[in-house]
Amino acid sequence: MSDLRPVVALAGGVGGAKLIHGLAMAGIERLSAIVNTGDDFEHLGLHIAPDVDTVLYTLAGIANRQQGWGLEGESWSFMDQLEKVGAPVWFRLGDRDLATHVLRTERLRAGERLTGITRVLSRRLGAPADILPMSDEPVRTMVNTISGEVAFQDYFVRLRCDIEVKGFRFAGIERARPTPEVAAALRQGDLRAIVICPSNPLVSIAPILSLPGMRELVVGSRAPIVAVSPIIGGRAVKGPAAKMMLELGQTPSVIAIAETYAGLVDGLVIDHLDAGAAAEIEGLGIAAHVTGTLMGNDDDRRRLGMECLEFADQLKGAGREP
Ligand code: GDP
C-alpha cells in the first residue's frame, strides 16, 4: 500500500535521479524533487539544464543508463551535421534530446519560468514526481582551477574534470531564491522526510543549500532529514566527487560526507563497505544506517528508497531546534 505522506528529495543528476526513481517505485505518490540548476548553461543559443533533464529522463524511464546522461536509443544526426559545418561539438546533444532544449528555450524566451516549463515536460513525458528546479533565477557553478576559473560544463565535459580544482563559486546565488513551489514543498505539514540524495555534495547539493533561505526552509520543516552517501569505500560511484574532495584537502570518505552535512541531517545512510565508520558518524550526532547503497538496478533503487524512508521514520521526533 502506498504511503500518502509527502517526501522531498534534494538532488543533482545521476546519483540523485536513481534514488528519486527508487522513492517513486517505493510507492511515494506525493514526491517532490528539488534539483540543482547550477550546472545549467547556454549552448548554441539553447538553455541546457543537465541535472533537471537527468532526473526527468530517469523518472520517465527513457534515460540512457550506461551513459548516465541523455536519452536511450538516441540518434546523432544533428551532431554530425554540426561537425560538418564547423560548430563546437564538445557538448553532445542527441536529436531527440534537442526537443527538450528547444522547447525550454523557446518558452523561457517567451517569459515563462523554468519551473512551469519543467512541469509541462514532466507531465508530457510521464515522470512520477514533481520535478522542481531549485530556483527560477540563474545560478551558475564556476570552478576555480589551478589554471583559473572555468564554467562548470567546461570543467566537467570539455576538460573532462582533468584539472585540479581549488574551489567553487555559485555565480548569481545572492540574487536567486528558492521558488515558491520549492518553499511550499518543504513547508508541507505532514512531510514524511527530506532525503538528500547521493549526489555530489560540492557541486550538486551545495548550490541548492547555498540559495538564500534554503537551509532555513529545510531545517524549519521539522521533518527528519536523511542523506545517502555518494562515497562508497572512499570512492565516488561515478564522476569527480572523490577527486574534488582530495584536491580540496579532504579525505574522500563517509566521514567527510557526515562532516559536510553535520548540523543539517539527522541520519546518514552508508554502505556495508563503510560499516566501520558508523560509530564515528554517530559521534558527530548523526544516526547511521548501514545497507547496500549501490543502485545497480531497479530493485536496488526501490529497496534503498524504502530503507531511507523507514530509517527517517525511526528518526522522527529526534527533534531539531526550530
Ligand atoms: P551529476 O550531477 O550527474 O554528477 O550527478 P549527481 O551529483 O547526482 O551524482 C554524482 C554522485 O552520485 C557521485 O558522487 C556518485 O558517487 C554518486 N552515485 C552515483 N550512483 C550511485 C549509487 O548507485 N549509489 C550511491 N551511493 N552513490 C551513487
Coordinates of C-alpha atoms and ligand atoms in Angstrom, one line a residue:
M1 CA 0.0 0.0 0.0
S2 CA 1.3 3.4 -0.8
D3 CA 2.1 5.9 1.9
L4 CA 0.2 9.2 1.4
R5 CA 2.6 11.4 3.3
P6 CA 4.8 13.6 1.0
V7 CA 8.5 13.2 0.6
V8 CA 11.0 15.8 -0.7
A9 CA 14.3 14.9 -2.2
L10 CA 17.3 17.1 -3.0
A11 CA 19.3 16.0 -6.0
G12 CA 21.8 16.6 -8.7
G13 CA 21.9 14.4 -11.7
V14 CA 22.9 10.7 -11.9
G15 CA 23.0 9.6 -8.2
G16 CA 20.1 11.8 -7.4
A17 CA 17.9 10.6 -10.2
K18 CA 18.4 7.0 -9.4
L19 CA 17.3 7.4 -5.7
I20 CA 14.3 9.6 -6.7
H21 CA 13.3 6.9 -9.1
G22 CA 13.6 4.4 -6.2
L23 CA 11.4 6.6 -4.0
A24 CA 8.8 6.8 -6.7
M25 CA 8.9 3.0 -7.2
A26 CA 8.6 2.6 -3.4
G27 CA 5.1 4.0 -3.8
I28 CA 5.6 7.6 -2.7
E29 CA 2.9 9.4 -4.7
R30 CA 3.5 12.9 -3.3
L31 CA 7.1 13.1 -4.2
S32 CA 8.9 16.4 -5.0
A33 CA 12.5 16.5 -6.3
I34 CA 14.3 19.8 -5.8
V35 CA 17.0 19.7 -8.4
N36 CA 20.3 21.6 -8.8
T37 CA 20.4 24.2 -11.6
G38 CA 24.0 25.3 -11.0
D39 CA 25.0 23.0 -13.9
D40 CA 22.7 24.9 -16.3
F41 CA 24.3 26.8 -19.2
E42 CA 23.6 28.4 -22.6
H43 CA 25.0 26.5 -25.5
L44 CA 24.3 27.1 -29.2
G45 CA 21.6 29.5 -28.1
L46 CA 19.9 26.8 -26.1
H47 CA 19.2 26.7 -22.4
I48 CA 20.5 23.3 -21.2
A49 CA 19.6 22.0 -17.7
P50 CA 21.6 18.8 -17.3
D51 CA 20.6 17.8 -13.8
V52 CA 16.9 18.6 -14.3
D53 CA 16.9 16.5 -17.6
T54 CA 18.7 13.6 -16.0
V55 CA 16.1 13.4 -13.3
L56 CA 13.3 14.0 -15.9
Y57 CA 14.5 11.3 -18.3
T58 CA 15.3 8.8 -15.4
L59 CA 11.8 9.2 -13.9
A60 CA 10.2 9.0 -17.3
G61 CA 12.1 5.7 -17.9
I62 CA 13.8 7.0 -21.0
A63 CA 17.3 7.7 -19.7
N64 CA 20.4 6.2 -21.2
R65 CA 21.5 4.2 -18.2
Q66 CA 25.0 3.3 -19.4
Q67 CA 25.9 6.8 -20.5
G68 CA 24.5 8.5 -17.4
W69 CA 23.0 11.3 -19.4
G70 CA 20.7 11.8 -22.4
L71 CA 18.1 9.5 -23.9
E72 CA 18.1 5.8 -24.6
G73 CA 18.2 4.9 -28.3
E74 CA 19.3 8.4 -29.3
S75 CA 20.4 9.3 -32.8
W76 CA 23.1 11.9 -33.6
S77 CA 22.3 13.5 -37.0
F78 CA 22.3 17.0 -35.5
M79 CA 25.8 16.5 -34.0
D80 CA 27.1 15.0 -37.3
Q81 CA 25.8 18.0 -39.2
L82 CA 27.1 20.4 -36.6
E83 CA 30.6 18.9 -37.0
K84 CA 30.4 19.3 -40.8
V85 CA 29.6 23.0 -40.5
G86 CA 32.4 23.5 -38.0
A87 CA 30.4 24.2 -34.9
P88 CA 31.6 23.1 -31.5
V89 CA 30.7 19.5 -30.7
W90 CA 32.3 19.0 -27.3
F91 CA 28.9 19.0 -25.6
R92 CA 26.8 16.2 -27.2
L93 CA 23.2 16.9 -27.9
G94 CA 21.2 14.0 -29.3
D95 CA 18.4 14.5 -31.8
R96 CA 15.5 13.7 -29.5
D97 CA 17.2 15.4 -26.5
L98 CA 17.2 18.5 -28.6
A99 CA 13.4 18.8 -28.5
T100 CA 13.6 19.3 -24.7
H101 CA 16.2 22.2 -25.1
V102 CA 14.4 23.9 -28.0
L103 CA 11.0 23.8 -26.2
R104 CA 12.5 25.0 -22.9
T105 CA 14.5 27.8 -24.5
E106 CA 11.5 29.0 -26.6
R107 CA 9.3 29.1 -23.5
L108 CA 11.9 30.8 -21.4
R109 CA 12.3 33.5 -24.1
A110 CA 8.5 33.9 -24.0
G111 CA 8.8 34.8 -20.3
E112 CA 7.8 31.5 -18.7
R113 CA 9.5 30.2 -15.5
L114 CA 11.8 27.2 -15.6
T115 CA 9.5 25.6 -13.0
G116 CA 6.4 25.8 -15.2
I117 CA 8.3 24.5 -18.3
T118 CA 9.8 21.6 -16.3
R119 CA 6.3 20.7 -15.1
V120 CA 4.9 20.7 -18.7
L121 CA 7.8 18.4 -19.8
S122 CA 7.4 16.1 -16.8
R123 CA 3.7 15.7 -17.4
R124 CA 4.1 15.1 -21.1
L125 CA 6.9 12.5 -20.5
G126 CA 5.1 10.9 -17.6
A127 CA 7.5 11.5 -14.8
P128 CA 6.0 10.2 -11.5
A129 CA 7.3 13.1 -9.3
D130 CA 7.1 16.8 -9.2
I131 CA 10.5 17.9 -10.5
L132 CA 11.3 21.4 -9.1
P133 CA 14.3 23.3 -10.3
M134 CA 15.8 24.8 -7.1
S135 CA 15.4 28.3 -8.5
D136 CA 14.0 30.2 -11.5
E137 CA 16.8 32.7 -11.3
P138 CA 20.1 31.8 -12.9
V139 CA 22.8 30.3 -10.7
R140 CA 26.0 29.2 -12.5
T141 CA 28.6 27.0 -10.8
M142 CA 32.1 28.2 -11.6
V143 CA 35.1 26.0 -10.9
N144 CA 38.2 27.6 -9.6
T145 CA 41.1 25.5 -11.0
I146 CA 44.9 25.8 -10.8
S147 CA 44.7 27.5 -14.3
G148 CA 41.9 29.9 -13.4
E149 CA 38.1 29.9 -13.2
V150 CA 36.0 28.0 -15.8
A151 CA 32.3 27.4 -16.1
F152 CA 31.1 24.1 -14.8
Q153 CA 30.4 22.4 -18.1
D154 CA 33.7 23.5 -19.5
Y155 CA 35.3 21.8 -16.5
F156 CA 33.0 18.7 -16.5
V157 CA 32.6 18.0 -20.2
R158 CA 35.2 19.9 -22.2
L159 CA 38.1 19.4 -19.8
R160 CA 36.7 16.0 -18.5
C161 CA 37.5 17.1 -14.9
D162 CA 41.2 16.6 -15.8
I163 CA 42.4 19.7 -14.0
E164 CA 43.0 20.3 -10.3
V165 CA 40.2 22.3 -8.5
K166 CA 40.7 24.8 -5.8
G167 CA 37.1 25.8 -5.0
F168 CA 33.7 26.7 -6.4
R169 CA 31.6 29.8 -6.8
F170 CA 27.9 29.8 -7.4
A171 CA 27.5 32.9 -9.6
G172 CA 24.2 34.7 -9.1
I173 CA 23.3 32.8 -5.9
E174 CA 22.9 36.1 -3.9
R175 CA 20.1 37.2 -6.2
A176 CA 18.5 33.8 -6.6
R177 CA 15.8 32.4 -4.3
P178 CA 14.1 29.0 -3.8
T179 CA 10.9 29.1 -5.9
P180 CA 7.5 29.3 -4.3
E181 CA 6.9 25.7 -5.3
V182 CA 10.2 24.6 -3.5
A183 CA 9.2 26.6 -0.4
A184 CA 5.7 25.1 -0.5
A185 CA 7.0 21.5 -0.8
L186 CA 9.3 22.0 2.2
R187 CA 6.5 23.6 4.2
Q188 CA 4.0 20.7 3.9
G189 CA 2.9 20.0 7.4
D190 CA 2.7 16.2 7.0
L191 CA 6.1 15.9 5.3
R192 CA 7.4 12.4 6.0
A193 CA 11.1 13.0 5.2
I194 CA 13.6 15.1 3.4
V195 CA 16.1 12.9 1.5
I196 CA 19.5 14.3 0.4
C197 CA 20.3 12.0 -2.5
P198 CA 23.7 10.5 -3.1
S199 CA 24.7 13.4 -5.3
N200 CA 28.0 15.3 -5.4
P201 CA 27.9 17.4 -2.2
L202 CA 30.2 20.1 -3.6
V203 CA 28.6 20.9 -6.9
S204 CA 25.1 19.3 -6.8
I205 CA 23.9 19.7 -3.2
A206 CA 25.9 22.7 -2.2
P207 CA 24.3 25.0 -4.8
I208 CA 20.8 24.0 -3.6
L209 CA 21.7 24.6 0.1
S210 CA 23.5 27.8 -0.6
L211 CA 20.4 29.5 -2.0
P212 CA 19.4 32.3 0.4
G213 CA 16.7 31.0 2.7
M214 CA 17.0 27.3 1.6
R215 CA 18.7 26.0 4.7
E216 CA 16.1 27.6 6.9
L217 CA 13.3 26.0 4.8
V218 CA 14.9 22.6 5.1
V219 CA 15.6 22.8 8.8
G220 CA 12.4 24.6 9.5
S221 CA 10.3 21.7 8.0
R222 CA 10.9 19.6 11.2
A223 CA 10.7 16.5 9.0
P224 CA 13.6 14.0 9.6
I225 CA 16.4 14.7 7.2
V226 CA 18.3 11.8 5.8
A227 CA 21.3 11.8 3.4
V228 CA 22.7 8.9 1.4
S229 CA 26.5 8.9 1.0
P230 CA 27.7 9.2 -2.6
I231 CA 31.0 7.9 -1.4
I232 CA 31.4 4.2 -1.1
G233 CA 34.6 2.7 0.3
G234 CA 36.5 6.0 -0.3
R235 CA 35.4 6.3 -3.9
A236 CA 32.7 8.0 -5.9
V237 CA 30.5 5.6 -7.8
K238 CA 30.7 8.0 -10.8
G239 CA 32.0 11.4 -11.5
P240 CA 34.6 13.6 -9.8
A241 CA 33.3 13.9 -6.2
A242 CA 36.2 11.9 -4.6
K243 CA 38.8 13.6 -6.8
M244 CA 37.4 17.0 -5.9
M245 CA 37.4 16.2 -2.2
L246 CA 41.1 15.1 -2.4
E247 CA 42.1 18.2 -4.3
L248 CA 40.4 20.4 -1.7
G249 CA 42.4 18.6 1.1
Q250 CA 39.6 16.3 2.3
T251 CA 39.9 12.5 2.5
P252 CA 37.1 11.2 0.5
S253 CA 35.1 9.0 2.9
V254 CA 31.7 8.7 4.5
I255 CA 33.2 10.7 7.5
A256 CA 33.8 13.6 5.2
I257 CA 30.2 13.4 3.9
A258 CA 29.0 13.3 7.6
E259 CA 31.1 16.3 8.4
T260 CA 29.8 18.2 5.4
Y261 CA 26.2 17.5 6.5
A262 CA 26.7 17.8 10.2
G263 CA 24.2 20.2 11.8
L264 CA 21.8 19.6 9.0
V265 CA 20.9 15.9 8.7
D266 CA 19.5 13.6 11.3
G267 CA 20.7 10.5 9.6
L268 CA 23.3 9.2 7.1
V269 CA 22.9 6.1 5.0
I270 CA 26.2 4.4 4.3
D271 CA 27.3 1.3 2.5
H272 CA 28.2 -2.1 4.1
L273 CA 31.8 -1.3 2.9
D274 CA 31.9 1.6 5.3
A275 CA 30.2 -0.1 8.3
G276 CA 33.3 0.5 10.4
A277 CA 32.7 4.3 10.2
A278 CA 29.2 4.1 11.8
A279 CA 30.3 4.8 15.4
E280 CA 32.4 7.9 14.3
I281 CA 29.4 9.2 12.4
E282 CA 27.2 8.7 15.4
G283 CA 29.8 10.6 17.4
L284 CA 29.1 13.6 15.1
G285 CA 25.5 13.5 16.3
I286 CA 24.2 11.8 13.1
A287 CA 22.4 8.4 13.2
A288 CA 24.0 5.9 10.7
H289 CA 22.1 3.3 8.8
V290 CA 24.3 0.6 7.1
T291 CA 23.0 -1.1 3.9
G292 CA 23.8 -1.8 0.3
T293 CA 23.8 1.7 -1.4
L294 CA 25.0 0.9 -4.9
M295 CA 22.0 1.2 -7.1
G296 CA 22.8 -1.2 -10.0
N297 CA 19.2 -2.0 -10.9
D298 CA 15.6 -1.0 -10.3
D299 CA 15.3 -3.4 -7.3
D300 CA 18.3 -1.7 -5.6
R301 CA 16.8 1.7 -6.3
R302 CA 13.4 0.7 -4.8
R303 CA 14.9 -1.0 -1.8
L304 CA 17.2 1.9 -1.0
G305 CA 14.3 4.4 -1.4
M306 CA 12.2 2.3 1.0
E307 CA 15.1 1.9 3.5
C308 CA 15.7 5.7 3.5
L309 CA 12.1 6.3 4.5
E310 CA 12.0 3.6 7.1
F311 CA 15.2 5.0 8.6
A312 CA 13.7 8.5 8.6
D313 CA 10.6 7.2 10.3
Q314 CA 12.8 5.9 13.2
L315 CA 14.4 9.3 13.5
K316 CA 11.1 11.1 13.8
G317 CA 10.9 13.0 17.0
A318 CA 14.7 13.2 17.2
G319 CA 13.9 16.9 17.3
R320 CA 15.7 19.8 15.9
E321 CA 15.9 23.3 17.3
P322 CA 13.5 25.4 15.3
Ligands
GDP1 P1 25.8 14.6 -11.7 O1 25.4 16.0 -11.5 O2 25.2 13.9 -12.9 O3 27.3 14.3 -11.5 O4 25.1 13.8 -10.6 P2 25.0 13.7 -9.0 O5 25.7 14.8 -8.3 O6 23.6 13.4 -8.7 O7 25.7 12.3 -8.8 C1 27.1 12.1 -8.7 C2 27.3 11.3 -7.5 O8 26.4 10.2 -7.4 C3 28.7 10.8 -7.4 O9 29.4 11.3 -6.3 C4 28.5 9.3 -7.3 O10 29.3 8.7 -6.3 C5 27.0 9.2 -6.8 N1 26.4 7.9 -7.2 C6 26.1 7.6 -8.5 N2 25.4 6.3 -8.4 C7 25.4 6.0 -7.1 C8 24.8 4.8 -6.5 O11 24.3 3.9 -7.1 N3 24.9 4.8 -5.1 C9 25.5 5.8 -4.4 N4 25.5 5.7 -3.1 N5 26.0 6.9 -5.0 C10 25.9 7.0 -6.3

